[in-house]
Each structure stands twice: as C-alpha cells, then as structure tokens.
Coordinates of C-alpha atoms in Angstrom, one line a residue:
M4 CA 36.5 8.8 8.9
A5 CA 34.1 7.9 5.8
V6 CA 32.7 4.3 5.2
T7 CA 34.6 3.0 2.2
E8 CA 34.7 0.4 0.0
S9 CA 37.3 1.5 -2.4
S10 CA 40.7 3.2 -3.1
P11 CA 40.6 6.7 -3.1
H12 CA 41.6 5.9 -6.6
T13 CA 38.8 3.8 -7.9
H14 CA 36.3 5.9 -9.5
P15 CA 32.4 5.6 -7.4
A16 CA 29.0 4.7 -8.1
P17 CA 28.3 5.0 -11.9
E18 CA 26.3 8.3 -12.7
I19 CA 23.9 9.3 -14.9
A20 CA 23.5 12.5 -16.7
A21 CA 22.2 11.9 -20.0
P22 CA 19.9 14.7 -21.6
P23 CA 19.6 13.2 -24.8
E24 CA 17.8 9.8 -22.8
A25 CA 15.6 12.3 -20.5
A26 CA 15.1 13.9 -23.6
T27 CA 13.6 11.1 -26.1
G28 CA 13.1 9.4 -23.6
V29 CA 14.9 6.4 -24.3
V30 CA 17.2 5.3 -21.6
A31 CA 20.5 2.6 -21.4
F32 CA 22.2 1.4 -19.4
A33 CA 26.2 0.4 -20.1
A34 CA 26.9 -2.7 -19.3
R35 CA 28.0 -1.9 -15.9
E36 CA 25.5 -0.7 -14.1
W37 CA 22.9 -3.9 -15.7
L38 CA 25.2 -6.0 -14.1
V39 CA 24.3 -4.0 -10.4
L40 CA 20.9 -3.7 -12.6
I41 CA 20.3 -7.9 -12.7
T42 CA 22.3 -8.7 -8.6
L43 CA 19.8 -6.5 -7.4
C44 CA 16.9 -7.4 -9.0
C45 CA 17.6 -11.0 -8.4
A46 CA 18.5 -10.4 -5.3
T47 CA 14.3 -8.8 -4.9
F48 CA 13.1 -12.1 -7.1
M49 CA 14.3 -14.0 -4.4
C50 CA 13.1 -12.7 -1.6
G51 CA 9.5 -11.7 -3.4
L52 CA 9.4 -15.6 -3.8
D53 CA 10.4 -17.1 -0.9
F54 CA 7.1 -16.2 1.0
S55 CA 4.7 -17.7 -1.4
I56 CA 6.6 -20.4 -2.8
V57 CA 6.6 -21.1 0.8
T58 CA 2.7 -20.7 1.0
V59 CA 1.9 -23.3 -1.0
A60 CA 4.2 -26.0 -0.2
L61 CA 2.9 -25.6 3.2
P62 CA 0.3 -28.7 3.0
D63 CA 3.2 -31.0 1.8
I64 CA 5.6 -29.8 3.9
G65 CA 3.5 -30.7 6.9
T66 CA 2.6 -34.1 6.1
A67 CA 6.1 -34.9 5.8
L68 CA 7.0 -33.7 8.2
G69 CA 4.8 -34.4 10.1
F70 CA 3.6 -30.7 11.4
S71 CA 1.3 -31.6 14.9
S72 CA -1.6 -29.1 13.4
A73 CA -2.5 -26.5 10.7
G74 CA -1.4 -23.2 13.7
T75 CA 1.9 -25.1 14.1
L76 CA 2.6 -25.3 10.2
Q77 CA 1.4 -21.7 8.9
W78 CA 4.9 -21.2 11.8
V79 CA 6.6 -21.6 8.6
A80 CA 5.7 -18.6 6.5
T81 CA 5.5 -16.7 9.6
A82 CA 8.9 -17.3 10.9
S83 CA 10.4 -15.8 7.7
L84 CA 8.2 -12.5 8.1
L85 CA 8.3 -11.5 11.2
P86 CA 11.9 -11.0 11.5
S87 CA 12.0 -9.5 8.0
A88 CA 9.8 -6.7 9.3
S89 CA 11.1 -6.3 12.6
L90 CA 14.9 -5.8 11.6
L91 CA 14.2 -3.6 8.7
P92 CA 15.0 -0.6 10.4
L93 CA 18.3 -2.3 12.8
F94 CA 19.9 -3.7 9.5
A95 CA 18.8 -0.3 7.8
R96 CA 21.3 1.5 10.1
V97 CA 24.1 -0.6 10.3
A98 CA 23.8 -0.5 6.5
D99 CA 25.0 3.5 6.7
L100 CA 27.4 1.9 9.2
I101 CA 29.3 -1.0 7.4
G102 CA 28.5 -0.2 4.2
R103 CA 25.8 -1.2 2.3
K104 CA 27.4 -3.3 -0.6
R105 CA 29.1 -5.8 2.9
L106 CA 25.8 -6.4 4.3
F107 CA 24.5 -6.8 1.0
T108 CA 26.1 -9.4 0.2
L109 CA 26.7 -10.8 4.1
G110 CA 22.7 -10.3 4.0
V111 CA 22.9 -12.5 0.3
A112 CA 25.0 -15.5 1.5
V113 CA 22.9 -16.3 4.6
F114 CA 20.1 -16.4 3.0
T115 CA 21.8 -18.5 0.4
L116 CA 23.8 -21.3 3.5
F117 CA 20.0 -21.5 5.4
S118 CA 18.0 -21.7 1.9
L119 CA 20.8 -25.0 2.0
G120 CA 19.6 -25.6 5.4
A121 CA 15.6 -25.3 4.6
A122 CA 15.9 -27.9 1.3
L123 CA 17.7 -30.7 4.1
A124 CA 15.7 -30.1 7.0
D125 CA 14.4 -33.6 8.3
S126 CA 12.4 -31.7 11.9
P127 CA 9.4 -29.0 12.3
G128 CA 11.7 -27.5 14.5
V129 CA 15.1 -27.5 11.7
L130 CA 12.9 -26.1 9.3
I131 CA 10.9 -22.9 11.3
A132 CA 14.9 -22.3 12.4
T133 CA 16.7 -22.5 9.1
R134 CA 13.0 -19.7 7.1
I135 CA 14.4 -17.9 10.2
G136 CA 17.6 -17.3 9.1
Q137 CA 16.1 -16.7 5.8
G138 CA 13.3 -13.7 6.9
T139 CA 16.7 -12.0 9.2
A140 CA 18.6 -12.2 5.1
A141 CA 16.1 -11.1 4.0
A142 CA 16.2 -7.6 5.9
M143 CA 19.9 -7.4 5.1
I144 CA 19.1 -7.7 1.9
A145 CA 15.5 -5.2 1.6
P146 CA 17.4 -1.9 2.5
A147 CA 20.7 -3.2 1.3
A148 CA 19.8 -2.9 -2.0
I149 CA 17.2 -0.3 -2.8
A150 CA 19.7 1.6 -0.6
L151 CA 22.5 0.3 -3.2
M152 CA 20.4 1.1 -6.6
T153 CA 20.1 4.8 -5.2
G154 CA 23.2 5.3 -4.6
Y155 CA 24.3 3.4 -8.3
F156 CA 21.6 5.7 -10.4
Q157 CA 21.3 9.0 -9.3
E158 CA 18.1 10.5 -9.2
G159 CA 16.9 11.1 -13.4
P160 CA 15.5 8.6 -15.8
K161 CA 17.9 6.1 -15.6
R162 CA 17.2 6.2 -11.8
A163 CA 13.7 6.0 -12.4
R164 CA 14.1 2.5 -14.9
A165 CA 15.6 0.5 -12.3
L166 CA 13.4 1.0 -9.8
G167 CA 10.7 0.3 -12.3
L168 CA 12.2 -2.7 -13.2
N169 CA 13.0 -3.3 -9.6
G170 CA 9.0 -2.9 -8.8
A171 CA 8.7 -5.1 -11.4
V172 CA 10.9 -8.0 -10.7
M173 CA 9.3 -7.9 -7.3
S174 CA 5.5 -8.5 -7.7
L175 CA 6.3 -11.0 -10.2
G176 CA 8.4 -13.0 -7.2
F177 CA 5.2 -13.1 -5.6
V178 CA 3.0 -14.0 -8.4
L179 CA 5.3 -16.5 -9.5
G180 CA 5.5 -18.3 -6.5
A181 CA 2.2 -19.5 -6.1
L182 CA 2.7 -20.8 -9.7
A183 CA 6.6 -22.5 -10.0
G184 CA 5.8 -23.7 -5.8
G185 CA 2.3 -25.3 -7.4
V186 CA 4.5 -26.5 -10.5
I187 CA 7.7 -27.8 -8.4
T188 CA 5.7 -29.2 -5.6
S189 CA 3.1 -31.1 -7.6
G190 CA 6.4 -32.6 -9.8
F191 CA 8.9 -32.6 -7.7
S192 CA 9.3 -32.7 -3.7
W193 CA 8.8 -28.8 -1.5
R194 CA 11.8 -29.5 -0.6
W195 CA 12.9 -28.5 -4.6
T196 CA 11.0 -24.5 -3.7
M197 CA 14.7 -23.9 -1.1
V198 CA 16.5 -25.7 -3.1
A199 CA 15.2 -23.4 -6.6
L200 CA 16.5 -20.5 -3.6
C201 CA 19.8 -21.6 -3.1
V202 CA 20.3 -21.2 -6.6
M203 CA 19.3 -18.1 -6.9
G204 CA 21.0 -16.6 -3.9
A205 CA 24.3 -18.6 -5.2
L206 CA 23.7 -16.0 -8.4
A207 CA 22.5 -13.6 -6.8
L208 CA 26.0 -13.9 -4.3
A209 CA 28.1 -14.2 -7.3
G210 CA 26.8 -10.4 -8.9
A211 CA 27.9 -8.9 -5.3
L212 CA 31.3 -10.1 -5.6
A213 CA 31.7 -8.9 -8.8
L214 CA 29.9 -5.0 -8.0
P215 CA 31.7 -1.8 -8.6
S216 CA 32.6 0.0 -6.2
I217 CA 30.7 3.0 -4.4
Q218 CA 31.7 5.6 -2.4
E219 CA 29.4 5.9 0.8
S220 CA 29.3 8.8 3.5
G221 CA 30.1 7.0 6.6
A222 CA 28.1 10.3 8.8
V223 CA 26.8 7.3 11.0
R224 CA 29.7 6.3 13.8
R225 CA 27.5 4.3 16.2
M226 CA 24.3 2.6 16.2
D227 CA 22.0 3.3 18.8
V228 CA 21.5 0.7 21.1
P229 CA 18.1 1.2 22.6
G230 CA 16.7 2.7 19.6
A231 CA 16.9 -0.3 17.4
I232 CA 15.7 -2.8 20.5
L233 CA 12.9 -0.5 20.8
A234 CA 12.3 -0.4 17.2
T235 CA 12.8 -4.7 17.0
T236 CA 10.3 -5.2 19.5
G237 CA 7.7 -3.2 18.5
L238 CA 7.5 -4.0 15.2
F239 CA 7.4 -7.4 16.2
G240 CA 4.9 -7.1 18.2
L241 CA 3.0 -5.2 15.8
V242 CA 3.5 -7.5 13.2
Y243 CA 2.9 -10.9 15.0
G244 CA 0.1 -9.4 16.2
I245 CA -1.4 -8.4 13.1
S246 CA -0.8 -12.2 11.6
T247 CA -2.0 -13.9 13.6
G248 CA -6.0 -11.6 14.8
G249 CA -7.7 -12.5 11.5
D250 CA -7.2 -16.3 12.6
E251 CA -7.3 -16.5 16.0
G252 CA -10.0 -13.2 16.4
W253 CA -9.0 -9.9 17.6
T254 CA -9.5 -9.5 20.7
R255 CA -7.6 -12.4 22.0
P256 CA -5.2 -11.2 24.4
G257 CA -2.8 -13.2 22.3
A258 CA -3.2 -10.2 19.6
L259 CA -4.4 -7.3 20.8
G260 CA -2.0 -7.9 23.3
P261 CA 0.9 -8.3 21.4
I262 CA -0.5 -5.0 18.8
A263 CA -1.1 -2.4 23.0
G264 CA 3.0 -3.6 23.1
G265 CA 3.8 -3.1 20.1
L266 CA 2.5 0.5 19.3
L267 CA 4.1 1.5 22.6
L268 CA 7.4 0.6 22.0
L269 CA 7.1 2.1 18.5
V270 CA 6.0 5.4 21.0
A271 CA 8.9 4.9 23.2
F272 CA 11.3 4.6 20.4
L273 CA 10.1 7.7 18.2
L274 CA 9.7 9.2 22.3
V275 CA 13.9 7.6 22.4
E276 CA 15.5 8.9 18.8
R277 CA 14.5 12.7 20.0
R278 CA 17.5 12.8 22.2
H279 CA 20.1 9.9 20.9
P280 CA 22.5 12.3 19.3
E281 CA 23.1 9.4 16.3
P282 CA 19.3 7.8 16.0
L283 CA 18.6 5.0 14.3
V284 CA 15.9 6.3 11.9
P285 CA 15.7 10.5 12.4
L286 CA 13.0 12.0 13.3
S287 CA 13.9 14.8 11.1
V288 CA 14.0 11.9 8.2
L289 CA 10.8 10.3 9.7
N290 CA 9.0 13.8 9.3
R291 CA 9.2 14.5 5.9
P292 CA 6.0 14.7 3.6
S293 CA 7.9 12.7 0.9
V294 CA 8.7 10.1 4.0
K295 CA 5.6 9.6 5.9
W296 CA 3.1 10.1 3.7
S297 CA 4.9 7.6 0.6
G298 CA 4.9 5.0 3.4
L299 CA 1.4 5.0 4.4
F300 CA 0.8 5.3 0.8
G301 CA 3.6 2.0 0.4
V302 CA 1.3 -0.2 3.5
I303 CA -2.3 1.3 1.5
T304 CA -1.4 -0.6 -2.3
F305 CA 1.2 -4.1 -0.7
G306 CA -1.5 -4.3 1.8
M307 CA -5.0 -4.0 0.1
C308 CA -3.0 -5.6 -3.4
A309 CA -1.9 -9.1 -0.7
G310 CA -5.2 -8.9 1.2
T311 CA -6.6 -9.5 -2.6
T312 CA -4.3 -12.2 -4.1
V313 CA -5.4 -13.8 -0.7
L314 CA -8.8 -13.6 -1.6
L315 CA -8.5 -14.7 -5.5
S316 CA -6.5 -17.3 -3.9
L317 CA -10.2 -18.6 -2.2
Y318 CA -12.1 -17.7 -5.0
M319 CA -10.4 -19.8 -7.2
Q320 CA -10.1 -22.7 -5.0
D321 CA -13.6 -22.3 -2.9
V322 CA -15.8 -21.2 -5.8
L323 CA -14.3 -22.0 -8.9
G324 CA -12.6 -25.6 -7.6
F325 CA -9.7 -24.5 -9.3
T326 CA -6.3 -27.0 -8.5
A327 CA -3.5 -25.1 -6.5
L328 CA -2.2 -25.6 -9.8
Q329 CA -4.6 -23.8 -11.9
A330 CA -4.8 -20.8 -9.4
G331 CA -1.2 -20.3 -9.4
L332 CA -1.8 -20.2 -13.9
S333 CA -4.7 -17.9 -13.2
Y334 CA -2.1 -15.4 -11.9
L335 CA -0.1 -15.2 -15.0
G336 CA -2.2 -11.8 -16.3
E337 CA -1.3 -9.9 -13.4
G338 CA 2.7 -11.1 -13.3
A339 CA 2.1 -10.4 -17.5
A340 CA 0.6 -7.0 -16.8
A341 CA 3.5 -6.4 -13.8
T342 CA 5.9 -7.0 -16.1
L343 CA 4.8 -4.0 -18.8
G344 CA 4.0 -1.2 -16.2
G345 CA 8.0 -1.7 -14.7
M346 CA 8.9 -1.2 -18.6
Y347 CA 7.2 1.8 -19.0
V348 CA 6.6 2.9 -15.6
A349 CA 9.8 5.0 -15.9
R350 CA 8.5 7.1 -18.3
L351 CA 5.7 8.0 -17.1
L352 CA 7.7 9.5 -13.6
G353 CA 9.5 10.9 -16.4
R354 CA 6.5 13.2 -17.7
F355 CA 4.1 13.7 -14.5
G356 CA 6.5 13.3 -11.9
G357 CA 5.9 10.5 -8.6
V358 CA 3.6 12.2 -7.2
R359 CA 0.5 11.7 -9.7
V360 CA 1.8 8.5 -10.9
L361 CA 1.7 7.4 -7.4
A362 CA -2.2 9.0 -7.8
A363 CA -2.8 6.8 -11.0
G364 CA -1.3 4.2 -9.9
L365 CA -3.4 3.6 -6.5
L366 CA -6.7 4.6 -8.8
I367 CA -5.9 1.7 -11.6
Q368 CA -5.4 -0.7 -8.6
G369 CA -9.0 0.6 -7.0
V370 CA -10.7 0.5 -10.4
G371 CA -9.4 -4.0 -10.9
T372 CA -9.9 -4.0 -7.4
V373 CA -13.6 -3.0 -7.1
A374 CA -14.5 -4.4 -10.6
M375 CA -13.7 -7.6 -8.6
F376 CA -17.2 -7.8 -7.5
T377 CA -18.1 -8.3 -11.1
L378 CA -16.7 -12.1 -10.9
P379 CA -19.2 -14.9 -10.8
Q380 CA -20.3 -18.2 -9.6
D381 CA -19.6 -20.0 -12.3
V382 CA -16.2 -19.4 -14.2
D383 CA -15.2 -16.5 -16.4
L384 CA -12.1 -16.0 -17.2
V385 CA -11.8 -12.7 -18.9
A386 CA -13.1 -10.7 -16.3
L387 CA -10.7 -13.0 -14.6
L388 CA -7.7 -11.9 -15.4
V389 CA -8.7 -8.5 -16.7
T390 CA -9.8 -7.0 -12.9
S391 CA -6.1 -8.6 -11.3
S392 CA -3.5 -7.7 -14.4
V393 CA -5.5 -4.1 -13.6
M394 CA -5.3 -4.4 -10.8
G395 CA -1.4 -5.5 -10.4
L396 CA -1.2 -3.0 -13.6
G397 CA -1.9 0.0 -11.0
H398 CA -0.1 -1.7 -8.4
V399 CA 3.2 -1.8 -9.5
F400 CA 2.3 1.7 -10.3
S401 CA 2.0 2.8 -6.9
V402 CA 4.6 0.3 -5.9
V403 CA 7.9 1.9 -7.9
S404 CA 5.9 6.1 -7.5
F405 CA 5.8 5.9 -3.7
I406 CA 9.5 4.4 -3.6
T407 CA 10.5 6.6 -6.0
V408 CA 8.9 10.2 -4.4
M409 CA 9.9 8.9 -1.1
T410 CA 14.0 8.3 -1.8
T411 CA 14.2 11.0 -3.8
G412 CA 16.1 13.8 -2.0
V413 CA 17.2 12.4 0.5
T414 CA 20.9 13.1 1.3
E415 CA 24.0 10.5 1.0
Q416 CA 24.1 9.8 5.4
D417 CA 20.6 8.5 5.5
Q418 CA 20.0 7.0 2.5
G419 CA 20.2 3.6 4.2
V420 CA 17.6 4.8 6.9
V421 CA 15.5 5.5 3.7
G422 CA 16.0 2.4 1.5
G423 CA 14.8 0.4 4.9
L424 CA 11.3 2.7 5.7
S425 CA 10.4 2.4 1.8
Q426 CA 10.9 -1.7 2.3
L427 CA 9.0 -1.9 5.2
P428 CA 5.2 -1.6 4.1
Q429 CA 5.2 -4.8 2.5
Y430 CA 6.0 -6.5 5.6
V431 CA 3.2 -4.8 7.6
A432 CA 0.9 -5.7 4.6
A433 CA -0.1 -8.4 6.6
I434 CA -2.5 -6.0 8.3
G435 CA -4.6 -6.2 4.3
V436 CA -4.5 -9.9 4.8
S437 CA -5.8 -10.6 8.3
G438 CA -8.2 -7.6 7.7
L439 CA -10.0 -8.1 4.6
S440 CA -9.8 -11.9 5.4
A441 CA -11.6 -11.0 8.2
I442 CA -14.4 -8.8 6.3
A443 CA -15.0 -11.4 4.0
A444 CA -15.0 -14.2 7.1
A445 CA -18.4 -11.8 8.4
R446 CA -19.5 -11.9 5.5
T447 CA -19.8 -14.6 5.1
G448 CA -20.6 -15.5 7.8
A449 CA -23.7 -13.3 7.6
L450 CA -25.3 -15.0 5.2
T451 CA -24.4 -18.6 6.1
S452 CA -27.8 -20.1 6.7
G453 CA -27.0 -23.7 7.8
A454 CA -24.0 -25.4 9.5
T455 CA -22.3 -25.0 5.7
P456 CA -21.4 -21.8 3.9
S457 CA -22.7 -22.5 0.5
R458 CA -20.6 -21.6 -2.3
A459 CA -23.1 -18.0 -2.6
A460 CA -22.3 -17.5 0.6
V461 CA -18.1 -17.8 0.6
L462 CA -18.4 -15.3 -3.0
G463 CA -20.6 -12.8 -1.3
G464 CA -18.0 -12.7 1.1
L465 CA -15.2 -12.7 -1.4
H466 CA -16.4 -9.9 -2.6
A467 CA -17.2 -7.8 0.7
G468 CA -13.2 -8.0 0.5
M469 CA -12.2 -7.1 -2.2
V470 CA -14.8 -4.1 -3.1
T471 CA -14.0 -3.3 0.6
A472 CA -10.0 -3.5 -0.7
G473 CA -10.8 -1.5 -3.8
V474 CA -12.4 0.9 -2.0
V475 CA -9.5 1.5 0.1
A476 CA -7.2 2.4 -3.0
L477 CA -9.8 4.5 -4.0
V478 CA -9.6 6.8 -0.9
G479 CA -5.9 6.9 -0.9
G480 CA -5.3 7.7 -4.6
A481 CA -7.5 10.1 -3.7
L482 CA -5.8 11.7 -0.5
V483 CA -2.3 11.8 -2.7
G484 CA -3.0 15.0 -4.1
V485 CA -3.8 16.7 -1.2
L486 CA -1.0 14.5 1.6
L487 CA 2.1 14.8 -0.8
R488 CA 3.5 18.1 -3.1
E489 CA 5.3 17.2 -6.4
R490 CA 8.7 16.5 -5.6
T491 CA 10.2 14.4 -8.8
T492 CA 10.4 16.4 -12.2
A493 CA 11.6 15.2 -15.2

C-alpha cells in the first residue's frame, strides 16, 4: 500500500512545468514553494551550523564543564559526527518506509529537544549524550530534506535553483558557524550556541508542520535489518578511524583497526544487499554511474574544502596571530562567494548541464586552493580573501552540481536512498581533514630544526597541505568528463 501523507483528494507536491522560465532563465517560486524551500534550507543550515559553531566553542566548554583532557573534549564534536555519518543509509530507507515528511518533522523535533538538553547540560557525560542525539537527528533530517526537495520540485529550472540555494545555505552554515561561535562564546556563553540551534530548530519545526502534503510511492514495505546493521557499523568504524587517525597516527591499532573493520563490514554489506529482496541500498542504484561517480566527486569537494578550511584556521591563528573572532570574520569572503554561487548556479546548470558545472566547480575550487601557496607569513587580507572566496565559489558549484547529477533520473521509490547517499560525502569529509592535517604536520616537522617549529616551518607545512588539496580537486575536475556522461539538461 502506498505511503501517502495526503488524502486521496489532496493534490500532491507542487509541479514544475514552466517553459517560459527555462527560456528566460528567471525562476519564480510560488508562496507554497517558498515555504518548502525556506523550511528545508533552515534545517540544512542548522545542521551545517551545528558542527562548526561547537568546534569554536570547545575551549570554553572544556573549562566550564571540567573535561579531563583535550582528547575527551574532542568527543563533543565527534559524538555528533559519528551517528550522523553511520545512520544516514538507515534513515534514508526509513524515509521511504514511513514517509519523508514524517521523518523530516521527527528529525527536526528530536534535534530541537537535544539542543535544549545540550544548553542545560551540567556535566561532560550529559553534553556528549545530547550531542549523540543531535547527530542522530541530523541523520534523519539530511536524507529526508534532499528527498523532499526533489519530490516537491521536479527536474528542471526550479529544482536547480532550489538545490543551488540549499547548497549555498549548507556552505554558509559551516562558514558562519565559526563566526557565530566566536561572537556568541566571547560575548555570552557557550550555552547560547546551543540555544541558537534550539531556536532555529523550533522555526524549522513550525515550517515542517505547515509543509504541503506530498504523494509518495511506498514501494518499500520492510526493513533490511542485516544490511542496516552492517552499513551502520561499517560506516561507524570507517569514520571513527578516519576522525582519530590524523591526531593519533594512522598505524595505531586504535585507528587502523576501526578503518579495516569498517571496510570489511561494508564489503559484507554489499554481499548481503545482492541477495535481499528489498535491500537497504539497491545495488542497481549504487551501480549507476551518476550515483557512484557523483558520490566520489562529492567526497573530493567536501573533503578538500573541509580540510583546507581547518588549515586556514591554523594559518590565521598560529601564523598571523588572529583571535578566534578575527579568524571567523576572515571567512566572510568565502561565505559571500558561496551565497552568490548558490544564487546563480541554477542558471549555469540550465545552460551547461550538471556534469560540466561539476567539472568547472572542482577546477575553480582547485585553482583557489592551490593559489593559497602564495599566502605570506605576514597579514595580506587581499590574498586571503581572494583565494578563500575562489575556493568557496568552486565548492558551491561542485556541491550543487554533484547532488543534481546524482538525483536526476532517480525513480520515486529510490529518492530517499539517493537523498541519503548525496549527503554522505559531507560526513566522510573527515578523511580530507585528517589527511591534509597529517601532510601539513609531516612537512612542518621536516622543516623544523629546533624543539619548537617556527612560524616559517608551520607556514611551509600548511602550504603543503593546501597545495595537496588543490591538486586533488584539479584532478577530480579533470576526471569528471571521463567518468560521467552528461545526464542533466536545460
């Protein structure tokens, strides 16, 4: 029986069929479509803000709640990341089982409640527990939000513009989180970062409850339990090992063991999926070039941008001597570029197609990142703002276009699964952060002659990491045309 969140007499989601818009390049949303877009973008922004705003507030959190060590304090961030990454495939299929709108609304409500709990936390254990709850809720929200967006907006100019705005908001959430975390923590208390997330969650929940009805296929009738267990534990081990390997060493059993175990579990997952009548992730979906290769390029753009953003933060604070607030303000150029890119990427998608825009986005991101090799030991705001803005612009183009290519031509019954897969790269981006940080640390060590690395040695290490990130993005851009065929049209 079809899972339907509307009565038989209720019209389904807003349809998109406006040739004049495609011809003129001007896309106008109706009031109901704006409600959908604002609600989904608000939830996306909230999830993006969550990780970066907490990262900036970690020192104050550690002092206020009495965390025993820096390693223990890092779990405030990791406790949210791990369930977000490992539970995505599970909740992507749950969205197809119970309905995307229901899962989205539930996820926003759970996120809001745990944000309130985090604001009131009085011990490290309570805060980490609430962060796990926030990460679990984010795993509900992410696949459901993308699946709802592709459900409400059919393939065409409006979906392209909606995904463009969503991509800009996603990037802006990560960028503004650093600024907001510095401002809120300096002026008030770290608890107000959680209050801010709680308020945003309440607004998103009000919008979710007012969303128009949407018709869903409901073709999936039961859960693939073995696949869910293998996918969840496999991704948990992989992301855990990647997240801790950069700091503790890749060859340590504590990092290498989870990575190897996670990969083995994911291989077992693929074998199980071949035989299950209703698999968690159908192999026919995974084997589609537009899905598997777009996912790879998604990992590249997220991993290289996230890793470079961390290196930029180290550059501004350890080399230039910026305060946390000054460093946050320096990200405004990247945020402005992301916003402008999100506003205009729909027109580029309509004119050139998703594959060409994806290739161009990775190349632009790569050029901006490689150019960071010119960042000097003394303050040069022009060079800093220009290079980070170019990287941010290319990143938004890449994010929106890889999601567009991945979700184009997907059947109704697989929208939830593909929506989850399209969100997974941003959580696997920890591999970029850990890898680039390890490269920078190794190069800094090679340039250090004394016990303490000089500013020049630190800068040399950061340059090595940045150039690596840029080269990887450039290679990715060059491979797009080889691995992907043009699958999106105006």
